[in-house]
PDB file of C-alpha atoms in Angstrom:
ATOM      1  CA  UNK O   1     -23.376 -39.255  22.514  1.00 53.00           C
ATOM      2  CA  UNK O   2     -19.951 -37.861  22.828  1.00 48.00           C
ATOM      3  CA  UNK O   3     -19.126 -38.672  19.063  1.00 49.00           C
ATOM      4  CA  UNK O   4     -21.757 -36.617  18.497  1.00 50.00           C
ATOM      5  CA  UNK O   5     -20.978 -34.011  20.730  1.00 50.00           C
ATOM      6  CA  UNK O   6     -17.334 -33.690  19.089  1.00 43.00           C
ATOM      7  CA  UNK O   7     -18.626 -33.691  15.410  1.00 47.00           C
ATOM      8  CA  UNK O   8     -20.701 -30.703  16.404  1.00 50.00           C
ATOM      9  CA  UNK O   9     -18.029 -29.116  18.104  1.00 47.00           C
ATOM     10  CA  UNK O  10     -15.743 -29.389  15.535  1.00 46.00           C
ATOM     11  CA  UNK O  11     -18.110 -27.944  12.979  1.00 43.00           C
ATOM     12  CA  UNK O  12     -18.644 -25.193  14.919  1.00 44.00           C
ATOM     13  CA  UNK O  13     -14.934 -24.788  14.520  1.00 45.00           C
ATOM     14  CA  UNK O  14     -14.996 -25.209  11.153  1.00 43.00           C
ATOM     15  CA  UNK O  15     -17.699 -22.778  10.243  1.00 44.00           C
ATOM     16  CA  UNK O  16     -16.173 -20.067  12.724  1.00 50.00           C
ATOM     17  CA  UNK O  17     -12.463 -20.233  11.542  1.00 72.00           C
ATOM     18  CA  UNK O  18     -14.229 -20.043   8.148  1.00 76.00           C
ATOM     19  CA  UNK O  19     -16.126 -16.722   8.830  1.00 77.00           C
ATOM     20  CA  UNK O  20     -12.892 -15.753  10.833  1.00 81.00           C
ATOM     21  CA  UNK O  21     -10.530 -15.580   7.211  1.00 82.00           C
ATOM     22  CA  UNK O  22     -13.522 -14.241   5.406  1.00 83.00           C
ATOM     23  CA  UNK O  23     -13.693 -11.696   8.032  1.00 83.00           C
ATOM     24  CA  UNK O  24     -10.190 -10.854   7.960  1.00 87.00           C
ATOM     25  CA  UNK O  25     -10.341 -10.710   3.818  1.00 87.00           C
ATOM     26  CA  UNK O  26     -13.006  -8.770   3.860  1.00 89.00           C
ATOM     27  CA  UNK O  27     -10.999  -5.985   5.794  1.00 89.00           C
ATOM     28  CA  UNK O  28      -8.260  -6.690   3.635  1.00 92.00           C
ATOM     29  CA  UNK O  29     -10.089  -5.804   0.901  1.00 92.00           C
ATOM     30  CA  UNK O  30     -10.911  -2.845   2.291  1.00 92.00           C
ATOM     31  CA  UNK O  31      -7.816  -1.529   2.713  1.00 94.00           C
ATOM     32  CA  UNK O  32      -6.539  -2.339  -1.217  1.00 93.00           C
ATOM     33  CA  UNK O  33      -9.668  -0.841  -2.207  1.00 90.00           C
ATOM     34  CA  UNK O  34      -9.115   2.797   0.097  1.00 93.00           C
ATOM     35  CA  UNK O  35      -5.315   2.344  -0.442  1.00 94.00           C
ATOM     36  CA  UNK O  36      -6.067   2.589  -4.185  1.00 90.00           C
ATOM     37  CA  UNK O  37      -8.648   5.202  -3.752  1.00 90.00           C
ATOM     38  CA  UNK O  38      -6.363   7.732  -1.604  1.00 93.00           C
ATOM     39  CA  UNK O  39      -3.979   7.734  -4.469  1.00 92.00           C
ATOM     40  CA  UNK O  40      -5.966   8.015  -7.290  1.00 91.00           C
ATOM     41  CA  UNK O  41      -7.583  10.799  -5.802  1.00 92.00           C
ATOM     42  CA  UNK O  42      -4.238  12.762  -5.933  1.00 91.00           C
ATOM     43  CA  UNK O  43      -3.775  11.541  -9.358  1.00 93.00           C
ATOM     44  CA  UNK O  44      -6.972  12.251 -10.909  1.00 91.00           C
ATOM     45  CA  UNK O  45      -5.698  15.496  -9.842  1.00 88.00           C
ATOM     46  CA  UNK O  46      -3.341  15.571 -12.785  1.00 91.00           C
ATOM     47  CA  UNK O  47      -4.463  12.919 -15.447  1.00 92.00           C
ATOM     48  CA  UNK O  48      -8.128  12.206 -16.872  1.00 93.00           C
ATOM     49  CA  UNK O  49     -10.126   9.847 -15.392  1.00 92.00           C
ATOM     50  CA  UNK O  50      -9.669   7.631 -18.762  1.00 93.00           C
ATOM     51  CA  UNK O  51      -5.894   7.770 -18.069  1.00 93.00           C
ATOM     52  CA  UNK O  52      -6.009   6.819 -14.457  1.00 91.00           C
ATOM     53  CA  UNK O  53      -8.276   3.511 -15.732  1.00 91.00           C
ATOM     54  CA  UNK O  54      -6.394   2.689 -18.398  1.00 93.00           C
ATOM     55  CA  UNK O  55      -2.312   2.796 -17.470  1.00 90.00           C
ATOM     56  CA  UNK O  56      -3.377   1.499 -13.909  1.00 86.00           C
ATOM     57  CA  UNK O  57      -5.345  -1.298 -15.613  1.00 88.00           C
ATOM     58  CA  UNK O  58      -2.224  -2.268 -17.764  1.00 90.00           C
ATOM     59  CA  UNK O  59      -0.599  -3.120 -14.321  1.00 86.00           C
ATOM     60  CA  UNK O  60      -2.830  -4.869 -12.645  1.00 85.00           C
ATOM     61  CA  UNK O  61      -3.814  -6.938 -15.972  1.00 91.00           C
ATOM     62  CA  UNK O  62       0.110  -7.672 -16.398  1.00 91.00           C
ATOM     63  CA  UNK O  63       0.674  -8.228 -12.591  1.00 86.00           C
ATOM     64  CA  UNK O  64      -3.070 -10.534 -12.665  1.00 88.00           C
ATOM     65  CA  UNK O  65      -1.567 -12.627 -15.628  1.00 92.00           C
ATOM     66  CA  UNK O  66       1.799 -13.197 -14.069  1.00 92.00           C
ATOM     67  CA  UNK O  67      -0.093 -14.668 -10.964  1.00 88.00           C
ATOM     68  CA  UNK O  68      -2.708 -16.203 -12.544  1.00 91.00           C
ATOM     69  CA  UNK O  69      -0.582 -18.348 -15.020  1.00 91.00           C
ATOM     70  CA  UNK O  70       1.352 -18.918 -11.947  1.00 91.00           C
ATOM     71  CA  UNK O  71      -1.383 -20.488 -10.348  1.00 89.00           C
ATOM     72  CA  UNK O  72      -2.054 -22.477 -13.989  1.00 89.00           C
ATOM     73  CA  UNK O  73      -5.553 -20.723 -13.735  1.00 88.00           C
ATOM     74  CA  UNK O  74      -5.385 -18.779 -16.959  1.00 88.00           C
ATOM     75  CA  UNK O  75      -7.445 -21.461 -19.178  1.00 85.00           C
ATOM     76  CA  UNK O  76     -10.550 -22.211 -16.846  1.00 85.00           C
ATOM     77  CA  UNK O  77     -13.138 -24.278 -18.440  1.00 83.00           C
ATOM     78  CA  UNK O  78     -16.545 -22.844 -17.906  1.00 85.00           C
ATOM     79  CA  UNK O  79     -20.570 -23.570 -17.178  1.00 87.00           C
ATOM     80  CA  UNK O  80     -22.495 -22.125 -20.073  1.00 86.00           C
ATOM     81  CA  UNK O  81     -24.933 -21.504 -16.752  1.00 86.00           C
ATOM     82  CA  UNK O  82     -21.831 -19.796 -15.363  1.00 88.00           C
ATOM     83  CA  UNK O  83     -21.327 -17.078 -17.549  1.00 89.00           C
ATOM     84  CA  UNK O  84     -24.016 -15.137 -17.560  1.00 90.00           C
ATOM     85  CA  UNK O  85     -22.934 -14.281 -13.519  1.00 90.00           C
ATOM     86  CA  UNK O  86     -19.283 -13.765 -14.993  1.00 91.00           C
ATOM     87  CA  UNK O  87     -20.284 -11.272 -17.714  1.00 92.00           C
ATOM     88  CA  UNK O  88     -22.739  -9.585 -14.298  1.00 92.00           C
ATOM     89  CA  UNK O  89     -20.138  -9.504 -12.194  1.00 92.00           C
ATOM     90  CA  UNK O  90     -17.441  -7.788 -14.511  1.00 93.00           C
ATOM     91  CA  UNK O  91     -20.244  -5.364 -15.815  1.00 95.00           C
ATOM     92  CA  UNK O  92     -20.984  -4.085 -12.338  1.00 94.00           C
ATOM     93  CA  UNK O  93     -17.024  -3.799 -11.227  1.00 92.00           C
ATOM     94  CA  UNK O  94     -16.674  -1.431 -14.647  1.00 94.00           C
ATOM     95  CA  UNK O  95     -20.139   0.198 -13.717  1.00 95.00           C
ATOM     96  CA  UNK O  96     -19.142   1.050 -10.275  1.00 92.00           C
ATOM     97  CA  UNK O  97     -15.091   1.687 -10.958  1.00 91.00           C
ATOM     98  CA  UNK O  98     -16.271   4.854 -13.317  1.00 93.00           C
ATOM     99  CA  UNK O  99     -18.655   6.684 -11.415  1.00 94.00           C
ATOM    100  CA  UNK O 100     -16.838   6.017  -7.760  1.00 92.00           C
ATOM    101  CA  UNK O 101     -13.788   7.130  -9.228  1.00 92.00           C
ATOM    102  CA  UNK O 102     -15.567  10.415 -10.955  1.00 94.00           C
ATOM    103  CA  UNK O 103     -17.372  11.690  -7.831  1.00 93.00           C
ATOM    104  CA  UNK O 104     -14.001  10.142  -5.807  1.00 91.00           C
ATOM    105  CA  UNK O 105     -11.601  12.909  -7.659  1.00 92.00           C
ATOM    106  CA  UNK O 106     -14.590  15.511  -7.017  1.00 92.00           C
ATOM    107  CA  UNK O 107     -15.792  14.647  -3.022  1.00 89.00           C
ATOM    108  CA  UNK O 108     -14.058  14.376  -0.209  1.00 90.00           C
ATOM    109  CA  UNK O 109     -12.617  10.960   0.192  1.00 91.00           C
ATOM    110  CA  UNK O 110     -14.591  10.037   3.162  1.00 89.00           C
ATOM    111  CA  UNK O 111     -18.201  11.043   2.387  1.00 89.00           C
ATOM    112  CA  UNK O 112     -17.604   9.026  -0.921  1.00 90.00           C
ATOM    113  CA  UNK O 113     -16.923   6.299   0.795  1.00 88.00           C
ATOM    114  CA  UNK O 114     -19.425   6.531   3.394  1.00 88.00           C
ATOM    115  CA  UNK O 115     -22.281   6.821   0.606  1.00 89.00           C
ATOM    116  CA  UNK O 116     -20.903   2.863  -0.258  1.00 85.00           C
ATOM    117  CA  UNK O 117     -21.842   2.103   3.028  1.00 83.00           C
ATOM    118  CA  UNK O 118     -25.337   1.747   2.332  1.00 85.00           C
ATOM    119  CA  UNK O 119     -24.489  -1.362  -0.054  1.00 80.00           C
ATOM    120  CA  UNK O 120     -26.246  -4.014   2.157  1.00 76.00           C
ATOM    121  CA  UNK O 121     -29.469  -1.366   2.463  1.00 82.00           C
ATOM    122  CA  UNK O 122     -28.967  -1.777  -1.181  1.00 84.00           C
ATOM    123  CA  UNK O 123     -28.825  -5.592  -1.677  1.00 78.00           C
ATOM    124  CA  UNK O 124     -31.901  -6.079   0.388  1.00 79.00           C
ATOM    125  CA  UNK O 125     -33.995  -2.961  -1.409  1.00 81.00           C
ATOM    126  CA  UNK O 126     -32.501  -5.031  -4.650  1.00 80.00           C
ATOM    127  CA  UNK O 127     -33.690  -8.341  -3.110  1.00 74.00           C
ATOM    128  CA  UNK O 128     -37.194  -7.161  -2.181  1.00 76.00           C
ATOM    129  CA  UNK O 129     -37.682  -5.611  -5.719  1.00 76.00           C
ATOM    130  CA  UNK O 130     -36.040  -7.491  -8.192  1.00 72.00           C
ATOM    131  CA  UNK O 131     -35.835 -11.378  -6.107  1.00 66.00           C
ATOM    132  CA  UNK O 132     -39.405 -10.742  -4.804  1.00 70.00           C
ATOM    133  CA  UNK O 133     -37.795 -11.854  -1.432  1.00 71.00           C
ATOM    134  CA  UNK O 134     -40.105 -11.194   1.098  1.00 76.00           C
ATOM    135  CA  UNK O 135     -38.829  -8.309   3.182  1.00 74.00           C
ATOM    136  CA  UNK O 136     -40.680  -7.518   6.059  1.00 76.00           C
ATOM    137  CA  UNK O 137     -41.639  -4.160   8.430  1.00 80.00           C
ATOM    138  CA  UNK O 138     -38.484  -4.216  10.509  1.00 81.00           C
ATOM    139  CA  UNK O 139     -36.371  -4.087   7.586  1.00 81.00           C
ATOM    140  CA  UNK O 140     -37.928  -1.430   5.559  1.00 84.00           C
ATOM    141  CA  UNK O 141     -37.816   0.619   8.398  1.00 87.00           C
ATOM    142  CA  UNK O 142     -34.095  -0.181   8.673  1.00 85.00           C
ATOM    143  CA  UNK O 143     -33.252   0.974   4.842  1.00 84.00           C
ATOM    144  CA  UNK O 144     -35.452   4.356   5.230  1.00 88.00           C
ATOM    145  CA  UNK O 145     -33.848   5.206   7.959  1.00 90.00           C
ATOM    146  CA  UNK O 146     -30.232   3.912   5.807  1.00 87.00           C
ATOM    147  CA  UNK O 147     -31.850   6.444   3.005  1.00 87.00           C
ATOM    148  CA  UNK O 148     -31.487   9.129   5.959  1.00 90.00           C
ATOM    149  CA  UNK O 149     -28.717   8.884   6.613  1.00 90.00           C
ATOM    150  CA  UNK O 150     -27.400   8.919   3.063  1.00 89.00           C
ATOM    151  CA  UNK O 151     -29.347  12.205   2.900  1.00 87.00           C
ATOM    152  CA  UNK O 152     -27.551  13.674   5.930  1.00 89.00           C
ATOM    153  CA  UNK O 153     -24.370  13.082   4.523  1.00 88.00           C
ATOM    154  CA  UNK O 154     -24.720  14.643   1.032  1.00 85.00           C
ATOM    155  CA  UNK O 155     -26.999  17.415   2.597  1.00 83.00           C
ATOM    156  CA  UNK O 156     -29.119  17.660  -1.067  1.00 79.00           C
ATOM    157  CA  UNK O 157     -30.633  20.814   0.267  1.00 69.00           C
ATOM    158  CA  UNK O 158     -27.304  22.767   1.470  1.00 73.00           C
ATOM    159  CA  UNK O 159     -25.289  25.324  -0.744  1.00 70.00           C
ATOM    160  CA  UNK O 160     -22.773  22.814  -0.184  1.00 69.00           C
ATOM    161  CA  UNK O 161     -24.546  19.842  -1.870  1.00 77.00           C
ATOM    162  CA  UNK O 162     -22.052  17.773  -4.606  1.00 81.00           C
ATOM    163  CA  UNK O 163     -23.376  16.647  -7.202  1.00 86.00           C
ATOM    164  CA  UNK O 164     -20.927  14.295  -7.787  1.00 89.00           C
ATOM    165  CA  UNK O 165     -22.325  12.214  -4.449  1.00 90.00           C
ATOM    166  CA  UNK O 166     -25.317  11.207  -7.035  1.00 90.00           C
ATOM    167  CA  UNK O 167     -22.418   8.975  -9.122  1.00 93.00           C
ATOM    168  CA  UNK O 168     -21.426   7.843  -5.684  1.00 92.00           C
ATOM    169  CA  UNK O 169     -24.619   6.496  -5.582  1.00 90.00           C
ATOM    170  CA  UNK O 170     -25.404   5.645  -8.541  1.00 93.00           C
ATOM    171  CA  UNK O 171     -22.199   2.944  -8.488  1.00 93.00           C
ATOM    172  CA  UNK O 172     -23.768   1.077  -5.142  1.00 91.00           C
ATOM    173  CA  UNK O 173     -25.943   0.112  -7.551  1.00 91.00           C
ATOM    174  CA  UNK O 174     -23.042  -1.456  -9.774  1.00 93.00           C
ATOM    175  CA  UNK O 175     -21.788  -3.230  -6.567  1.00 88.00           C
ATOM    176  CA  UNK O 176     -25.193  -4.660  -6.368  1.00 88.00           C
ATOM    177  CA  UNK O 177     -24.524  -5.933  -9.428  1.00 90.00           C
ATOM    178  CA  UNK O 178     -21.128  -7.278  -8.821  1.00 88.00           C
ATOM    179  CA  UNK O 179     -21.251  -9.344  -5.700  1.00 81.00           C
ATOM    180  CA  UNK O 180     -24.845 -10.844  -6.270  1.00 82.00           C
ATOM    181  CA  UNK O 181     -23.429 -12.452  -9.246  1.00 86.00           C
ATOM    182  CA  UNK O 182     -19.965 -13.065  -7.145  1.00 83.00           C
ATOM    183  CA  UNK O 183     -22.134 -15.082  -4.781  1.00 78.00           C
ATOM    184  CA  UNK O 184     -23.595 -16.694  -7.711  1.00 82.00           C
ATOM    185  CA  UNK O 185     -20.726 -17.859  -9.135  1.00 86.00           C
ATOM    186  CA  UNK O 186     -19.789 -21.378  -8.775  1.00 85.00           C
ATOM    187  CA  UNK O 187     -16.180 -22.404  -6.687  1.00 81.00           C
ATOM    188  CA  UNK O 188     -14.666 -24.290  -9.407  1.00 83.00           C
ATOM    189  CA  UNK O 189     -14.125 -20.497 -10.599  1.00 87.00           C
ATOM    190  CA  UNK O 190     -10.894 -19.609  -9.770  1.00 88.00           C
ATOM    191  CA  UNK O 191     -10.565 -16.149  -7.679  1.00 84.00           C
ATOM    192  CA  UNK O 192      -7.945 -14.732  -9.830  1.00 86.00           C
ATOM    193  CA  UNK O 193      -9.093 -15.743 -12.997  1.00 90.00           C
ATOM    194  CA  UNK O 194     -12.347 -13.810 -11.984  1.00 90.00           C
ATOM    195  CA  UNK O 195     -10.300 -10.561 -11.083  1.00 87.00           C
ATOM    196  CA  UNK O 196      -8.119 -11.041 -14.412  1.00 91.00           C
ATOM    197  CA  UNK O 197     -10.963 -11.081 -16.147  1.00 92.00           C
ATOM    198  CA  UNK O 198     -12.424  -8.295 -14.669  1.00 92.00           C
ATOM    199  CA  UNK O 199      -9.332  -5.912 -14.831  1.00 91.00           C
ATOM    200  CA  UNK O 200      -9.241  -6.750 -18.682  1.00 94.00           C
ATOM    201  CA  UNK O 201     -12.869  -5.410 -18.994  1.00 95.00           C
ATOM    202  CA  UNK O 202     -12.081  -2.148 -16.771  1.00 94.00           C
ATOM    203  CA  UNK O 203      -8.337  -1.193 -18.819  1.00 94.00           C
ATOM    204  CA  UNK O 204     -10.633  -1.887 -21.958  1.00 96.00           C
ATOM    205  CA  UNK O 205     -13.311   0.437 -20.530  1.00 95.00           C
ATOM    206  CA  UNK O 206     -10.378   3.422 -19.903  1.00 94.00           C
ATOM    207  CA  UNK O 207      -9.255   2.548 -23.378  1.00 94.00           C
ATOM    208  CA  UNK O 208     -12.418   3.473 -25.183  1.00 94.00           C
ATOM    209  CA  UNK O 209     -12.826   6.927 -22.977  1.00 93.00           C
ATOM    210  CA  UNK O 210      -9.139   7.904 -24.210  1.00 92.00           C
ATOM    211  CA  UNK O 211     -10.130   9.533 -27.339  1.00 91.00           C
ATOM    212  CA  UNK O 212     -12.492  11.904 -25.909  1.00 91.00           C
ATOM    213  CA  UNK O 213     -10.034  13.475 -22.990  1.00 90.00           C
ATOM    214  CA  UNK O 214      -6.724  14.981 -23.041  1.00 90.00           C
ATOM    215  CA  UNK O 215      -3.915  12.719 -22.608  1.00 90.00           C
ATOM    216  CA  UNK O 216      -1.096  13.951 -20.652  1.00 92.00           C
ATOM    217  CA  UNK O 217       2.378  12.085 -20.444  1.00 91.00           C
ATOM    218  CA  UNK O 218       2.991  10.688 -16.571  1.00 90.00           C
ATOM    219  CA  UNK O 219       5.898  11.650 -14.884  1.00 91.00           C
ATOM    220  CA  UNK O 220       7.803   8.838 -13.073  1.00 90.00           C
ATOM    221  CA  UNK O 221       6.455   9.981  -9.764  1.00 90.00           C
ATOM    222  CA  UNK O 222       2.656   9.571 -11.476  1.00 90.00           C
ATOM    223  CA  UNK O 223       3.819   6.043 -13.049  1.00 89.00           C
ATOM    224  CA  UNK O 224       4.723   5.248  -9.610  1.00 91.00           C
ATOM    225  CA  UNK O 225       1.588   6.530  -8.125  1.00 90.00           C
ATOM    226  CA  UNK O 226      -0.634   4.516 -10.817  1.00 86.00           C
ATOM    227  CA  UNK O 227       2.240   1.033  -9.732  1.00 86.00           C
ATOM    228  CA  UNK O 228       0.990   1.374  -6.261  1.00 89.00           C
ATOM    229  CA  UNK O 229      -2.647   1.665  -7.341  1.00 85.00           C
ATOM    230  CA  UNK O 230      -2.924  -1.242  -9.084  1.00 83.00           C
ATOM    231  CA  UNK O 231      -1.009  -3.188  -6.316  1.00 86.00           C
ATOM    232  CA  UNK O 232      -3.886  -2.407  -3.905  1.00 90.00           C
ATOM    233  CA  UNK O 233      -6.346  -2.797  -6.247  1.00 80.00           C
ATOM    234  CA  UNK O 234      -5.713  -6.614  -6.679  1.00 82.00           C
ATOM    235  CA  UNK O 235      -5.810  -6.556  -3.034  1.00 88.00           C
ATOM    236  CA  UNK O 236      -8.742  -5.326  -2.779  1.00 88.00           C
ATOM    237  CA  UNK O 237     -10.290  -7.612  -6.216  1.00 77.00           C
ATOM    238  CA  UNK O 238      -8.801 -10.712  -4.734  1.00 82.00           C
ATOM    239  CA  UNK O 239      -9.990 -10.759  -1.417  1.00 86.00           C
ATOM    240  CA  UNK O 240     -12.785  -8.958  -1.933  1.00 80.00           C
ATOM    241  CA  UNK O 241     -13.672 -12.449  -3.976  1.00 76.00           C
ATOM    242  CA  UNK O 242     -12.465 -14.392  -1.628  1.00 81.00           C
ATOM    243  CA  UNK O 243     -14.171 -13.467   1.286  1.00 80.00           C
ATOM    244  CA  UNK O 244     -17.486 -13.803   0.204  1.00 70.00           C
ATOM    245  CA  UNK O 245     -16.811 -17.160  -1.129  1.00 72.00           C
ATOM    246  CA  UNK O 246     -15.662 -18.607   1.968  1.00 73.00           C
ATOM    247  CA  UNK O 247     -17.701 -16.856   5.031  1.00 68.00           C
ATOM    248  CA  UNK O 248     -20.992 -16.061   5.854  1.00 71.00           C
ATOM    249  CA  UNK O 249     -22.401 -13.054   4.310  1.00 67.00           C
ATOM    250  CA  UNK O 250     -24.434 -11.955   7.315  1.00 65.00           C
ATOM    251  CA  UNK O 251     -20.745 -12.211   9.613  1.00 73.00           C
ATOM    252  CA  UNK O 252     -18.811 -11.111   6.707  1.00 78.00           C
ATOM    253  CA  UNK O 253     -20.291  -8.175   4.801  1.00 73.00           C
ATOM    254  CA  UNK O 254     -20.775  -6.076   8.970  1.00 77.00           C
ATOM    255  CA  UNK O 255     -16.501  -5.586   8.126  1.00 83.00           C
ATOM    256  CA  UNK O 256     -17.202  -3.633   5.311  1.00 82.00           C
ATOM    257  CA  UNK O 257     -17.345  -0.935   7.190  1.00 86.00           C
ATOM    258  CA  UNK O 258     -13.817  -0.518   8.049  1.00 88.00           C
ATOM    259  CA  UNK O 259     -13.125   0.922   4.641  1.00 90.00           C
ATOM    260  CA  UNK O 260     -14.980   4.160   6.611  1.00 88.00           C
ATOM    261  CA  UNK O 261     -11.952   4.328   8.983  1.00 89.00           C
ATOM    262  CA  UNK O 262      -9.624   3.572   6.580  1.00 92.00           C
ATOM    263  CA  UNK O 263     -10.654   6.413   4.512  1.00 92.00           C
ATOM    264  CA  UNK O 264     -10.841   9.220   7.120  1.00 91.00           C
ATOM    265  CA  UNK O 265      -7.314   8.096   7.888  1.00 92.00           C
ATOM    266  CA  UNK O 266      -6.365   8.696   4.602  1.00 94.00           C
ATOM    267  CA  UNK O 267      -8.198  11.503   3.994  1.00 92.00           C
ATOM    268  CA  UNK O 268      -7.219  13.737   7.036  1.00 92.00           C
ATOM    269  CA  UNK O 269      -3.264  12.908   6.987  1.00 92.00           C
ATOM    270  CA  UNK O 270      -2.933  13.317   2.844  1.00 91.00           C
ATOM    271  CA  UNK O 271      -5.719  15.614   2.082  1.00 91.00           C
ATOM    272  CA  UNK O 272      -6.235  18.022   5.720  1.00 91.00           C
ATOM    273  CA  UNK O 273     -10.273  16.469   5.036  1.00 90.00           C
ATOM    274  CA  UNK O 274     -11.683  16.883   8.787  1.00 88.00           C
ATOM    275  CA  UNK O 275     -15.480  15.044   8.712  1.00 88.00           C
ATOM    276  CA  UNK O 276     -18.331  17.101   9.999  1.00 87.00           C
ATOM    277  CA  UNK O 277     -20.697  16.365  12.166  1.00 90.00           C
ATOM    278  CA  UNK O 278     -23.187  15.738   9.535  1.00 89.00           C
ATOM    279  CA  UNK O 279     -21.112  13.039   8.116  1.00 88.00           C
ATOM    280  CA  UNK O 280     -20.517  11.148  10.711  1.00 89.00           C
ATOM    281  CA  UNK O 281     -23.942  11.052  11.941  1.00 92.00           C
ATOM    282  CA  UNK O 282     -25.009   9.674   8.202  1.00 90.00           C
ATOM    283  CA  UNK O 283     -22.501   7.414   8.812  1.00 90.00           C
ATOM    284  CA  UNK O 284     -23.255   6.106  11.950  1.00 91.00           C
ATOM    285  CA  UNK O 285     -26.858   5.670  10.912  1.00 91.00           C
ATOM    286  CA  UNK O 286     -25.808   3.832   7.284  1.00 88.00           C
ATOM    287  CA  UNK O 287     -24.093   1.747   9.402  1.00 87.00           C
ATOM    288  CA  UNK O 288     -26.242   0.727  12.386  1.00 88.00           C
ATOM    289  CA  UNK O 289     -29.325   0.095   9.812  1.00 87.00           C
ATOM    290  CA  UNK O 290     -27.080  -1.937   7.767  1.00 83.00           C
ATOM    291  CA  UNK O 291     -25.424  -4.324  10.673  1.00 81.00           C
ATOM    292  CA  UNK O 292     -29.382  -4.779  11.715  1.00 82.00           C
ATOM    293  CA  UNK O 293     -30.109  -5.521   8.090  1.00 79.00           C
ATOM    294  CA  UNK O 294     -28.016  -8.384   8.236  1.00 72.00           C
ATOM    295  CA  UNK O 295     -28.911  -9.108  11.723  1.00 73.00           C
ATOM    296  CA  UNK O 296     -32.527  -9.907  10.516  1.00 70.00           C
ATOM    297  CA  UNK O 297     -31.992 -11.596   7.408  1.00 67.00           C
ATOM    298  CA  UNK O 298     -30.006 -14.279   9.800  1.00 66.00           C
ATOM    299  CA  UNK O 299     -32.693 -14.761  12.140  1.00 67.00           C
ATOM    300  CA  UNK O 300     -35.484 -14.587   9.610  1.00 62.00           C
ATOM    301  CA  UNK O 301     -33.143 -17.179   7.200  1.00 59.00           C
ATOM    302  CA  UNK O 302     -32.013 -19.415  10.751  1.00 60.00           C
ATOM    303  CA  UNK O 303     -35.660 -19.318  11.728  1.00 63.00           C
ATOM    304  CA  UNK O 304     -37.257 -20.935   8.149  1.00 62.00           C
ATOM    305  CA  UNK O 305     -34.219 -23.968   7.888  1.00 57.00           C
TER     306      UNK O 305
END
């Protein structure tokens, strides 16, 4: 009996430690993404988006190559069944990068970031529609309320409506693809390798669009800024992959909302962006409905098991 209690206690400690690390990784990931967004918003006033993605990508690919090479994870054997999930993850990351950065450069930092926080609701919606998972009335109500929260933020009937907010909303769909496919990747595929492949794809996307925008010779300050965005991007990508693998989704995902705090701080300090009442109200609604949806999903899963 005593041995059984010790085993159960050890198992609980093990699970909790994984969740704690997962939540820490998620927070670090959000810090990385918020930091690179804050710098890119400034650089976007000077350089075209394709050039930003391409130049930042070159730096990110180089740093990830060194990291992957040092860890001896540059050559990885991938099962045929896993290739589609890797491709989907890359596709999702490319899509969310292009659409979100386009919106980010043309919107307030905190507002664009807040719109992304409807992701947990979008994940539940996607699971119900495409994966045929059962979603009860309570979770459908939470999804509806969360969508109302988004509408409060973007204010579609207002004179101040920014059409770029629709691109931010579209990027959420690509993040859904990215996160679901990441969760389906085999743990044997190193996070550094996944990040390296993703960075290459995003960089090539920037290269593809270069001929359609004017090339501007970047200054030394811009080069340093792009280097900083590459560094923060690597932090975001690496810890995003790690947190989705190590912790329970229902425990880890709520820490995604920490990015709003980082975005508000950056917006106030560097861009003099003060959140209005509608932005705060809409964000609170999205966070509460998102957390509730995750809680309901965990409760239903536990009950079924």
